mmCIF file of C-alpha atoms and ligand atoms in Angstrom:
data_model
loop_
_atom_site.group_PDB
_atom_site.id
_atom_site.type_symbol
_atom_site.label_atom_id
_atom_site.label_comp_id
_atom_site.label_asym_id
_atom_site.label_seq_id
_atom_site.Cartn_x
_atom_site.Cartn_y
_atom_site.Cartn_z
ATOM 1 C CA MET A 21 -35.556 -115.847 212.977
ATOM 2 C CA SER A 22 -36.510 -113.884 214.785
ATOM 3 C CA SER A 23 -39.512 -113.145 217.678
ATOM 4 C CA LYS A 24 -41.597 -110.933 214.355
ATOM 5 C CA PRO A 25 -41.388 -112.056 211.928
ATOM 6 C CA LYS A 26 -42.767 -110.721 208.770
ATOM 7 C CA ILE A 27 -46.173 -113.230 208.721
ATOM 8 C CA ALA A 28 -49.350 -112.727 205.484
ATOM 9 C CA PHE A 29 -52.433 -114.776 205.927
ATOM 10 C CA TYR A 30 -53.877 -114.629 201.978
ATOM 11 C CA GLY A 31 -57.301 -115.504 201.158
ATOM 12 C CA ILE A 32 -58.985 -114.807 205.616
ATOM 13 C CA TRP A 33 -62.502 -113.393 205.465
ATOM 14 C CA PRO A 34 -63.715 -111.473 207.239
ATOM 15 C CA GLU A 35 -65.895 -112.391 209.784
ATOM 16 C CA MET A 36 -63.171 -114.936 210.421
ATOM 17 C CA ALA A 37 -59.708 -111.855 210.889
ATOM 18 C CA GLY A 38 -60.855 -110.893 214.068
ATOM 19 C CA TYR A 39 -60.691 -114.194 215.596
ATOM 20 C CA LEU A 40 -57.412 -114.600 213.779
ATOM 21 C CA LYS A 41 -56.525 -111.397 214.494
ATOM 22 C CA THR A 42 -56.830 -112.330 218.453
ATOM 23 C CA LYS A 43 -55.408 -116.091 218.774
ATOM 24 C CA MET A 44 -52.126 -113.606 215.965
ATOM 25 C CA LYS A 45 -50.874 -111.084 218.492
ATOM 26 C CA GLY A 46 -48.049 -109.371 219.926
ATOM 27 C CA LEU A 47 -47.352 -110.992 216.178
ATOM 28 C CA ASN A 48 -48.989 -108.209 214.246
ATOM 29 C CA PRO A 49 -49.410 -110.816 210.465
ATOM 30 C CA PHE A 50 -50.941 -108.802 207.611
ATOM 31 C CA ILE A 51 -54.563 -110.555 206.582
ATOM 32 C CA SER A 52 -56.099 -110.608 203.207
ATOM 33 C CA SER A 53 -58.790 -111.298 202.405
ATOM 34 C CA ASP A 54 -58.143 -111.882 199.024
ATOM 35 C CA LYS A 55 -56.282 -114.941 197.567
ATOM 36 C CA ILE A 56 -52.888 -114.831 196.467
ATOM 37 C CA SER A 57 -51.377 -114.425 193.076
ATOM 38 C CA GLU A 58 -48.570 -113.514 191.512
ATOM 39 C CA ASP A 59 -49.962 -109.300 192.216
ATOM 40 C CA ASN A 60 -50.669 -109.092 195.624
ATOM 41 C CA LEU A 61 -47.473 -110.809 197.158
ATOM 42 C CA ASN A 62 -44.730 -108.610 199.709
ATOM 43 C CA PRO A 63 -41.836 -109.833 198.633
ATOM 44 C CA ASN A 64 -40.742 -109.961 202.496
ATOM 45 C CA ILE A 65 -43.460 -112.345 203.452
ATOM 46 C CA GLU A 66 -40.988 -115.158 205.826
ATOM 47 C CA ILE A 67 -44.405 -117.176 206.545
ATOM 48 C CA LEU A 68 -47.222 -117.713 204.644
ATOM 49 C CA ALA A 69 -50.429 -118.991 205.418
ATOM 50 C CA VAL A 70 -53.106 -119.475 202.421
ATOM 51 C CA PHE A 71 -56.550 -122.032 202.614
ATOM 52 C CA VAL A 72 -56.848 -124.201 199.483
ATOM 53 C CA GLU A 73 -58.008 -121.786 196.847
ATOM 54 C CA SER A 74 -54.553 -120.306 196.618
ATOM 55 C CA PRO A 75 -52.364 -121.479 194.554
ATOM 56 C CA LEU A 76 -49.138 -121.997 195.516
ATOM 57 C CA THR A 77 -46.806 -122.574 192.106
ATOM 58 C CA SER A 78 -43.447 -122.642 191.573
ATOM 59 C CA LYS A 79 -43.474 -119.359 190.503
ATOM 60 C CA ILE A 80 -45.390 -117.631 193.708
ATOM 61 C CA ILE A 81 -43.170 -119.762 196.013
ATOM 62 C CA GLU A 82 -39.876 -118.693 194.192
ATOM 63 C CA GLN A 83 -40.377 -115.030 194.033
ATOM 64 C CA LEU A 84 -40.215 -114.472 197.866
ATOM 65 C CA SER A 85 -37.331 -114.974 198.305
ATOM 66 C CA HIS A 86 -37.389 -114.550 202.966
ATOM 67 C CA LEU A 87 -39.660 -116.761 203.132
ATOM 68 C CA LYS A 88 -39.034 -120.144 206.064
ATOM 69 C CA MET A 89 -42.576 -121.269 206.263
ATOM 70 C CA ILE A 90 -46.205 -122.276 203.579
ATOM 71 C CA ALA A 91 -49.739 -123.078 206.837
ATOM 72 C CA THR A 92 -51.495 -123.942 204.286
ATOM 73 C CA MET A 93 -55.333 -124.163 206.674
ATOM 74 C CA SER A 94 -56.226 -127.360 205.124
ATOM 75 C CA THR A 95 -55.645 -131.142 205.545
ATOM 76 C CA GLY A 96 -54.842 -131.767 202.075
ATOM 77 C CA PHE A 97 -51.934 -130.387 200.386
ATOM 78 C CA ASP A 98 -51.541 -130.652 196.028
ATOM 79 C CA HIS A 99 -51.994 -126.756 195.794
ATOM 80 C CA ILE A 100 -48.574 -126.380 196.942
ATOM 81 C CA ASP A 101 -45.942 -127.035 194.541
ATOM 82 C CA LEU A 102 -43.907 -129.270 197.032
ATOM 83 C CA ALA A 103 -40.700 -129.773 194.615
ATOM 84 C CA THR A 104 -40.074 -126.707 194.486
ATOM 85 C CA THR A 105 -41.299 -126.204 199.116
ATOM 86 C CA LYS A 106 -37.985 -129.110 199.022
ATOM 87 C CA LYS A 107 -35.381 -128.252 195.996
ATOM 88 C CA LEU A 108 -35.670 -124.546 198.338
ATOM 89 C CA ASN A 109 -35.912 -126.360 202.175
ATOM 90 C CA ILE A 110 -39.499 -124.755 202.655
ATOM 91 C CA PRO A 111 -41.528 -126.807 205.355
ATOM 92 C CA VAL A 112 -44.388 -127.047 204.622
ATOM 93 C CA CYS A 113 -47.289 -127.360 207.279
ATOM 94 C CA ASN A 114 -50.927 -128.499 207.520
ATOM 95 C CA VAL A 115 -53.840 -128.611 209.812
ATOM 96 C CA PRO A 116 -53.765 -132.226 209.639
ATOM 97 C CA THR A 117 -57.534 -133.697 211.436
ATOM 98 C CA TYR A 118 -59.516 -130.018 212.025
ATOM 99 C CA GLY A 119 -62.165 -132.181 209.931
ATOM 100 C CA GLU A 120 -63.051 -135.106 210.293
ATOM 101 C CA ASN A 121 -66.852 -134.966 212.106
ATOM 102 C CA THR A 122 -67.518 -132.216 209.501
ATOM 103 C CA VAL A 123 -66.659 -133.446 206.356
ATOM 104 C CA ALA A 124 -68.454 -136.720 207.147
ATOM 105 C CA GLU A 125 -71.286 -135.607 207.937
ATOM 106 C CA HIS A 126 -71.346 -133.439 205.439
ATOM 107 C CA THR A 127 -70.925 -136.780 203.436
ATOM 108 C CA MET A 128 -73.634 -137.858 204.590
ATOM 109 C CA ALA A 129 -75.456 -134.894 203.638
ATOM 110 C CA LEU A 130 -74.432 -135.169 200.573
ATOM 111 C CA ILE A 131 -75.860 -139.107 200.471
ATOM 112 C CA LEU A 132 -79.351 -138.310 202.486
ATOM 113 C CA GLY A 133 -79.396 -135.502 199.764
ATOM 114 C CA LEU A 134 -79.131 -138.206 196.904
ATOM 115 C CA THR A 135 -81.581 -140.691 199.020
ATOM 116 C CA ARG A 136 -84.342 -138.840 199.952
ATOM 117 C CA LYS A 137 -84.440 -137.008 197.287
ATOM 118 C CA LEU A 138 -84.227 -133.819 199.058
ATOM 119 C CA PHE A 139 -83.254 -131.392 196.807
ATOM 120 C CA PRO A 140 -86.183 -132.111 194.580
ATOM 121 C CA SER A 141 -89.056 -132.521 196.976
ATOM 122 C CA VAL A 142 -87.943 -128.482 198.333
ATOM 123 C CA LYS A 143 -88.287 -127.395 194.792
ATOM 124 C CA ARG A 144 -91.670 -128.954 194.644
ATOM 125 C CA VAL A 145 -92.828 -127.869 197.610
ATOM 126 C CA LYS A 146 -91.553 -123.638 198.064
ATOM 127 C CA GLU A 147 -93.330 -124.187 193.514
ATOM 128 C CA GLY A 148 -96.643 -124.778 194.864
ATOM 129 C CA LEU A 149 -96.673 -128.471 194.880
ATOM 130 C CA TYR A 150 -97.418 -130.637 198.262
ATOM 131 C CA ASP A 151 -97.013 -133.831 196.820
ATOM 132 C CA PHE A 152 -94.780 -136.926 197.379
ATOM 133 C CA HIS A 153 -95.298 -138.250 194.460
ATOM 134 C CA GLY A 154 -92.399 -139.728 191.449
ATOM 135 C CA LEU A 155 -90.062 -138.457 194.108
ATOM 136 C CA ARG A 156 -88.763 -141.928 195.783
ATOM 137 C CA GLY A 157 -85.996 -142.689 197.556
ATOM 138 C CA VAL A 158 -84.317 -145.779 199.084
ATOM 139 C CA ASP A 159 -83.506 -146.629 202.483
ATOM 140 C CA LEU A 160 -80.250 -147.133 203.482
ATOM 141 C CA LYS A 161 -80.415 -150.146 206.679
ATOM 142 C CA ASN A 162 -78.463 -152.674 205.026
ATOM 143 C CA LYS A 163 -77.813 -151.442 202.281
ATOM 144 C CA THR A 164 -73.390 -151.602 201.448
ATOM 145 C CA LEU A 165 -71.218 -148.437 201.600
ATOM 146 C CA GLY A 166 -67.477 -148.523 199.575
ATOM 147 C CA VAL A 167 -65.202 -146.031 201.246
ATOM 148 C CA ILE A 168 -62.332 -145.472 199.690
ATOM 149 C CA GLY A 169 -59.730 -143.774 201.928
ATOM 150 C CA THR A 170 -60.171 -144.913 205.604
ATOM 151 C CA GLY A 171 -57.973 -142.020 206.730
ATOM 152 C CA HIS A 172 -59.091 -139.406 209.216
ATOM 153 C CA ILE A 173 -62.110 -139.203 207.500
ATOM 154 C CA GLY A 174 -62.914 -141.450 206.421
ATOM 155 C CA ALA A 175 -63.268 -143.659 209.401
ATOM 156 C CA HIS A 176 -65.863 -141.547 210.309
ATOM 157 C CA VAL A 177 -68.257 -142.019 207.618
ATOM 158 C CA ILE A 178 -67.848 -145.362 208.408
ATOM 159 C CA LYS A 179 -68.608 -144.719 212.314
ATOM 160 C CA MET A 180 -71.817 -142.651 210.782
ATOM 161 C CA ALA A 181 -72.932 -145.268 208.575
ATOM 162 C CA THR A 182 -72.951 -147.385 211.921
ATOM 163 C CA GLY A 183 -74.681 -145.809 213.197
ATOM 164 C CA PHE A 184 -77.232 -145.842 209.705
ATOM 165 C CA GLU A 185 -76.857 -149.657 209.786
ATOM 166 C CA MET A 186 -75.380 -150.394 206.740
ATOM 167 C CA ASN A 187 -72.615 -153.207 205.376
ATOM 168 C CA ILE A 188 -69.081 -151.266 205.547
ATOM 169 C CA VAL A 189 -66.574 -152.106 202.881
ATOM 170 C CA ALA A 190 -63.120 -150.524 202.492
ATOM 171 C CA TYR A 191 -60.271 -150.049 200.310
ATOM 172 C CA ASP A 192 -56.913 -148.608 201.136
ATOM 173 C CA ALA A 193 -54.019 -148.850 199.636
ATOM 174 C CA PHE A 194 -52.452 -148.642 203.368
ATOM 175 C CA PRO A 195 -55.130 -150.792 205.174
ATOM 176 C CA ASN A 196 -56.117 -150.811 209.361
ATOM 177 C CA LYS A 197 -56.943 -153.778 210.177
ATOM 178 C CA ASP A 198 -56.756 -152.703 214.368
ATOM 179 C CA LEU A 199 -59.459 -150.051 212.715
ATOM 180 C CA ALA A 200 -61.598 -153.018 210.541
ATOM 181 C CA ASP A 201 -61.695 -154.954 213.804
ATOM 182 C CA LYS A 202 -62.596 -152.425 215.640
ATOM 183 C CA LEU A 203 -65.771 -150.374 213.125
ATOM 184 C CA GLY A 204 -66.301 -154.468 212.322
ATOM 185 C CA PHE A 205 -65.416 -153.648 208.456
ATOM 186 C CA THR A 206 -64.261 -155.277 206.105
ATOM 187 C CA TYR A 207 -61.362 -154.722 203.247
ATOM 188 C CA THR A 208 -61.883 -156.171 200.004
ATOM 189 C CA THR A 209 -60.055 -154.380 196.272
ATOM 190 C CA LEU A 210 -61.063 -151.839 194.185
ATOM 191 C CA ASP A 211 -62.749 -153.992 192.109
ATOM 192 C CA LYS A 212 -64.958 -155.877 193.924
ATOM 193 C CA LEU A 213 -66.101 -152.335 196.165
ATOM 194 C CA LEU A 214 -67.038 -150.571 193.206
ATOM 195 C CA ALA A 215 -68.860 -154.250 191.905
ATOM 196 C CA GLN A 216 -70.960 -154.979 195.657
ATOM 197 C CA SER A 217 -71.251 -151.979 196.591
ATOM 198 C CA ASP A 218 -75.158 -148.852 196.657
ATOM 199 C CA ILE A 219 -73.075 -146.017 198.262
ATOM 200 C CA ILE A 220 -69.490 -145.921 196.887
ATOM 201 C CA THR A 221 -67.282 -142.867 199.098
ATOM 202 C CA LEU A 222 -64.160 -141.014 197.979
ATOM 203 C CA HIS A 223 -61.571 -140.544 200.576
ATOM 204 C CA THR A 224 -57.949 -140.432 199.402
ATOM 205 C CA PRO A 225 -55.692 -137.534 199.375
ATOM 206 C CA LEU A 226 -55.188 -136.344 195.276
ATOM 207 C CA LEU A 227 -51.621 -138.580 194.971
ATOM 208 C CA LYS A 228 -50.475 -139.131 191.278
ATOM 209 C CA THR A 229 -51.416 -142.987 192.200
ATOM 210 C CA THR A 230 -55.219 -141.513 192.695
ATOM 211 C CA HIS A 231 -54.712 -139.364 190.235
ATOM 212 C CA HIS A 232 -58.946 -140.625 187.895
ATOM 213 C CA LEU A 233 -58.825 -143.831 191.049
ATOM 214 C CA ILE A 234 -62.087 -143.782 189.367
ATOM 215 C CA ASN A 235 -62.210 -143.224 184.939
ATOM 216 C CA GLN A 236 -63.284 -144.447 182.294
ATOM 217 C CA LYS A 237 -61.895 -148.583 182.432
ATOM 218 C CA ASN A 238 -63.789 -148.805 186.348
ATOM 219 C CA ILE A 239 -66.797 -147.362 186.922
ATOM 220 C CA LYS A 240 -68.156 -149.373 184.286
ATOM 221 C CA LYS A 241 -67.285 -151.962 186.919
ATOM 222 C CA ILE A 242 -69.832 -150.126 189.505
ATOM 223 C CA LYS A 243 -73.240 -151.193 190.663
ATOM 224 C CA LYS A 244 -76.041 -150.677 188.385
ATOM 225 C CA GLY A 245 -77.560 -147.760 189.756
ATOM 226 C CA ALA A 246 -75.006 -146.211 192.770
ATOM 227 C CA TYR A 247 -74.174 -143.262 193.976
ATOM 228 C CA LEU A 248 -70.498 -141.578 193.948
ATOM 229 C CA ILE A 249 -69.843 -139.870 196.701
ATOM 230 C CA ASN A 250 -66.855 -137.035 195.807
ATOM 231 C CA THR A 251 -65.714 -134.351 199.082
ATOM 232 C CA ALA A 252 -61.866 -135.648 198.653
ATOM 233 C CA ARG A 253 -60.837 -134.671 195.709
ATOM 234 C CA GLY A 254 -62.250 -133.674 192.685
ATOM 235 C CA ALA A 255 -59.448 -135.149 190.078
ATOM 236 C CA LEU A 256 -60.283 -138.119 192.706
ATOM 237 C CA ILE A 257 -62.567 -138.905 189.579
ATOM 238 C CA ASP A 258 -62.604 -138.473 185.958
ATOM 239 C CA PRO A 259 -64.731 -136.269 184.691
ATOM 240 C CA GLU A 260 -66.168 -137.653 181.372
ATOM 241 C CA ALA A 261 -66.687 -141.111 182.530
ATOM 242 C CA LEU A 262 -68.521 -139.624 185.635
ATOM 243 C CA VAL A 263 -70.798 -137.593 183.007
ATOM 244 C CA TRP A 264 -70.584 -140.482 180.731
ATOM 245 C CA ALA A 265 -72.258 -142.974 183.785
ATOM 246 C CA LEU A 266 -75.095 -140.037 184.674
ATOM 247 C CA GLN A 267 -75.805 -140.076 180.849
ATOM 248 C CA HIS A 268 -75.908 -144.568 180.233
ATOM 249 C CA ASN A 269 -77.755 -143.902 184.243
ATOM 250 C CA GLN A 270 -74.368 -146.577 184.963
ATOM 251 C CA ILE A 271 -74.634 -145.062 188.906
ATOM 252 C CA ALA A 272 -78.572 -143.170 190.072
ATOM 253 C CA GLY A 273 -76.603 -140.167 190.670
ATOM 254 C CA ALA A 274 -73.083 -138.441 192.640
ATOM 255 C CA GLY A 275 -74.130 -135.679 195.340
ATOM 256 C CA LEU A 276 -69.967 -134.005 194.938
ATOM 257 C CA ASP A 277 -68.351 -130.943 197.151
ATOM 258 C CA VAL A 278 -65.073 -131.010 194.520
ATOM 259 C CA LEU A 279 -64.326 -131.434 190.590
ATOM 260 C CA GLU A 280 -61.631 -131.230 189.536
ATOM 261 C CA ASP A 281 -60.474 -127.704 187.770
ATOM 262 C CA GLU A 282 -62.743 -126.182 190.235
ATOM 263 C CA ASN A 283 -60.985 -123.485 190.393
ATOM 264 C CA LEU A 284 -62.403 -122.743 187.032
ATOM 265 C CA ILE A 285 -65.780 -122.916 186.660
ATOM 266 C CA GLN A 286 -66.150 -118.961 187.976
ATOM 267 C CA ASN A 287 -62.717 -117.761 186.582
ATOM 268 C CA HIS A 288 -64.035 -117.222 182.860
ATOM 269 C CA GLU A 289 -61.296 -114.671 182.122
ATOM 270 C CA GLU A 290 -58.679 -117.413 183.348
ATOM 271 C CA LEU A 291 -60.140 -119.453 180.715
ATOM 272 C CA ILE A 292 -57.998 -117.881 177.684
ATOM 273 C CA GLY A 293 -54.632 -119.317 179.184
ATOM 274 C CA CYS A 294 -55.548 -122.701 180.464
ATOM 275 C CA THR A 295 -55.121 -125.695 178.574
ATOM 276 C CA GLN A 296 -57.876 -127.411 176.264
ATOM 277 C CA TYR A 297 -57.222 -129.686 178.585
ATOM 278 C CA GLU A 298 -58.851 -127.707 181.426
ATOM 279 C CA ARG A 299 -61.590 -126.514 179.005
ATOM 280 C CA LYS A 300 -62.716 -129.954 178.831
ATOM 281 C CA THR A 301 -62.633 -130.467 181.991
ATOM 282 C CA THR A 302 -64.704 -127.007 183.017
ATOM 283 C CA LEU A 303 -67.422 -128.541 180.316
ATOM 284 C CA LEU A 304 -67.382 -131.674 181.342
ATOM 285 C CA ASN A 305 -68.184 -130.013 185.143
ATOM 286 C CA ASN A 306 -71.077 -127.720 183.837
ATOM 287 C CA ILE A 307 -72.961 -130.889 181.978
ATOM 288 C CA ILE A 308 -71.519 -132.927 185.495
ATOM 289 C CA ILE A 309 -73.568 -129.066 187.449
ATOM 290 C CA ASP A 310 -76.579 -129.390 185.392
ATOM 291 C CA HIS A 311 -77.321 -132.721 185.094
ATOM 292 C CA PRO A 312 -80.405 -133.675 187.509
ATOM 293 C CA ASN A 313 -79.564 -136.330 189.584
ATOM 294 C CA THR A 314 -75.906 -134.731 190.702
ATOM 295 C CA ILE A 315 -75.823 -132.612 194.127
ATOM 296 C CA VAL A 316 -72.973 -130.389 193.589
ATOM 297 C CA THR A 317 -71.465 -128.105 196.500
ATOM 298 C CA PRO A 318 -68.430 -125.755 196.140
ATOM 299 C CA HIS A 319 -65.963 -127.066 198.195
ATOM 300 C CA ASN A 320 -68.430 -126.032 201.428
ATOM 301 C CA ALA A 321 -67.428 -129.766 203.611
ATOM 302 C CA PHE A 322 -65.240 -127.912 205.880
ATOM 303 C CA ASN A 323 -66.520 -124.878 206.027
ATOM 304 C CA SER A 324 -68.284 -124.877 209.734
ATOM 305 C CA THR A 325 -67.928 -122.705 212.378
ATOM 306 C CA GLU A 326 -65.685 -125.514 214.277
ATOM 307 C CA ALA A 327 -63.475 -126.518 212.035
ATOM 308 C CA LEU A 328 -62.932 -122.882 210.883
ATOM 309 C CA GLN A 329 -61.780 -122.436 214.290
ATOM 310 C CA ARG A 330 -59.554 -125.090 214.704
ATOM 311 C CA ILE A 331 -58.348 -124.672 211.683
ATOM 312 C CA ILE A 332 -56.712 -121.600 212.639
ATOM 313 C CA ASP A 333 -56.595 -122.888 215.948
ATOM 314 C CA THR A 334 -53.969 -125.024 214.646
ATOM 315 C CA THR A 335 -52.010 -123.253 211.996
ATOM 316 C CA VAL A 336 -51.371 -120.723 214.617
ATOM 317 C CA GLU A 337 -49.831 -123.522 216.926
ATOM 318 C CA ASN A 338 -47.639 -123.848 213.345
ATOM 319 C CA ILE A 339 -46.810 -120.476 213.030
ATOM 320 C CA LYS A 340 -45.952 -120.346 216.679
ATOM 321 C CA SER A 341 -43.814 -123.719 216.769
ATOM 322 C CA PHE A 342 -42.086 -122.494 213.947
ATOM 323 C CA ILE A 343 -41.106 -119.113 215.393
ATOM 324 C CA ASP A 344 -39.546 -120.981 218.405
ATOM 325 C CA GLY A 345 -37.776 -122.779 216.434
ATOM 326 C CA LYS A 346 -39.964 -126.899 216.324
ATOM 327 C CA THR A 347 -41.151 -127.122 213.110
ATOM 328 C CA ILE A 348 -44.520 -129.227 214.023
ATOM 329 C CA ASN A 349 -47.559 -130.883 211.848
ATOM 330 C CA THR A 350 -45.031 -130.919 208.736
ATOM 331 C CA ILE A 351 -46.317 -132.217 205.921
ATOM 332 C CA THR A 352 -44.914 -136.248 204.183
ATOM 333 C CA GLU A 353 -44.619 -136.747 201.385
ATOM 334 C CA PRO A 354 -47.241 -139.677 199.997
ATOM 335 C CA LYS A 355 -45.546 -142.765 200.412
ATOM 336 C CA LYS A 356 -47.530 -144.585 197.287
HETATM 337 P P1 NAD B 21 -56.120 -139.364 205.884
HETATM 338 O O1 NAD B 21 -54.610 -138.487 205.374
HETATM 339 O O2 NAD B 21 -56.381 -139.395 207.220
HETATM 340 O O3 NAD B 21 -56.549 -139.976 204.640
HETATM 341 C C1 NAD B 21 -56.379 -140.700 204.465
HETATM 342 C C2 NAD B 21 -56.204 -141.888 203.147
HETATM 343 O O4 NAD B 21 -56.439 -142.612 202.171
HETATM 344 C C3 NAD B 21 -55.343 -142.989 204.551
HETATM 345 O O5 NAD B 21 -55.989 -143.710 204.948
HETATM 346 C C4 NAD B 21 -54.220 -143.982 202.704
HETATM 347 O O6 NAD B 21 -53.908 -144.664 203.716
HETATM 348 C C5 NAD B 21 -55.690 -144.077 201.441
HETATM 349 N N1 NAD B 21 -54.312 -143.946 200.866
HETATM 350 C C6 NAD B 21 -53.911 -143.547 200.065
HETATM 351 N N2 NAD B 21 -53.386 -142.898 199.178
HETATM 352 C C7 NAD B 21 -53.644 -143.799 198.801
HETATM 353 C C8 NAD B 21 -54.162 -144.861 197.607
HETATM 354 N N3 NAD B 21 -53.749 -144.616 196.188
HETATM 355 N N4 NAD B 21 -55.291 -145.489 197.126
HETATM 356 C C9 NAD B 21 -56.227 -146.112 198.209
HETATM 357 N N5 NAD B 21 -56.377 -145.110 199.237
HETATM 358 C C10 NAD B 21 -54.573 -144.597 199.293
HETATM 359 O O7 NAD B 21 -56.875 -137.463 205.410
HETATM 360 P P2 NAD B 21 -58.082 -137.892 205.820
HETATM 361 O O8 NAD B 21 -57.846 -135.775 206.737
HETATM 362 O O9 NAD B 21 -59.160 -138.547 206.287
HETATM 363 O O10 NAD B 21 -58.066 -136.631 204.389
HETATM 364 C C11 NAD B 21 -59.039 -137.389 202.534
HETATM 365 C C12 NAD B 21 -58.413 -135.991 201.609
HETATM 366 O O11 NAD B 21 -60.021 -135.042 202.169
HETATM 367 C C13 NAD B 21 -57.354 -134.593 201.745
HETATM 368 O O12 NAD B 21 -56.915 -135.545 201.319
HETATM 369 C C14 NAD B 21 -58.108 -133.634 201.509
HETATM 370 O O13 NAD B 21 -57.872 -133.894 200.223
HETATM 371 C C15 NAD B 21 -59.790 -134.061 201.790
HETATM 372 N N6 NAD B 21 -60.181 -133.159 202.045
HETATM 373 C C16 NAD B 21 -61.318 -132.615 201.159
HETATM 374 C C17 NAD B 21 -62.632 -131.010 202.651
HETATM 375 C C18 NAD B 21 -63.112 -130.444 201.696
HETATM 376 O O14 NAD B 21 -63.327 -129.328 202.107
HETATM 377 N N7 NAD B 21 -63.258 -130.401 200.503
HETATM 378 C C19 NAD B 21 -61.592 -130.569 203.683
HETATM 379 C C20 NAD B 21 -60.669 -131.518 204.199
HETATM 380 C C21 NAD B 21 -60.565 -133.169 203.131
#
């Protein structure tokens, strides 16, 4: 690897570009505010940095014949075709821990927004009606929070929920007993968690084993009137099951920062070429967005000033280390 490889950053918002340029001083990267696509890639790129909204398909990766490393500016990596990077021996480096507090704080915002009926309350006052009737919420104190996935973000949510004096149960494919002892929560099975929790929050990566983790079968096992929160990945929840649960009052509401096939919600033109399943999901997503008992934010949980600086800091560190011959923060293939 030369000391001055061709580095490209895609999807960099103008307000971040200045900070990024300072951190990358001397390496002269190409910086684009656009998402990467087959139309705008430069085949000479050796190091490529992208956010999650730039899907790195096998087609894109294979067109970059000089590509030596991918730096994803995210924790999740399900937007990258790992079979192709593995085949071509291209390391993928991520930002393992930029936002455990950031995403956990957004999770709490969704929980409080739903349980205190924040959005209908604000709407009513803005419309000139200063009246609390019909806006009664519920306490968090003494309620049970079910945390699915007790990694960096899940653990942080547990710490915060403890401050609200909630009882906590958790489910994880790889339970961490020391963490449970330290933070004072108990592990249980997924079914028991669904049956016991007043609020359920998802914090697992999207893997084959977690795809539709909440599905048509087990959504019926959720305690009637519980709230469902997802700030991890949309496809952890089957959208058809979610619509059913909302329409049959199986759940009191849902707070979602992510939706399955969320990239299609705004891109109506792309719908023409997509599968029937994706079209159906998009329709279901619109029903979910319009439902009065949901709060949907546009994959915004990571988006704080401090988190973005941490994302850039680690991404630059990943790239500089790679150039120096030491690959760090390589994503490891999940065990399950
Ligand atoms: P992490 O790797 O620290 O924790 C994930 C946890 O999930 C681990 O404890 C792991 O054992 C568990 N897990 C793995 N497979 C499982 C399975 N089959 N069943 C149950 N549990 C399983 O990850 P993290 O930093 O806490 O992040 C969690 C997810 O949050 C990321 O994968 C990413 O998709 C998402 N995320 C979203 C945003 C956003 O802006 N909305 C930002 C950052 C991360």
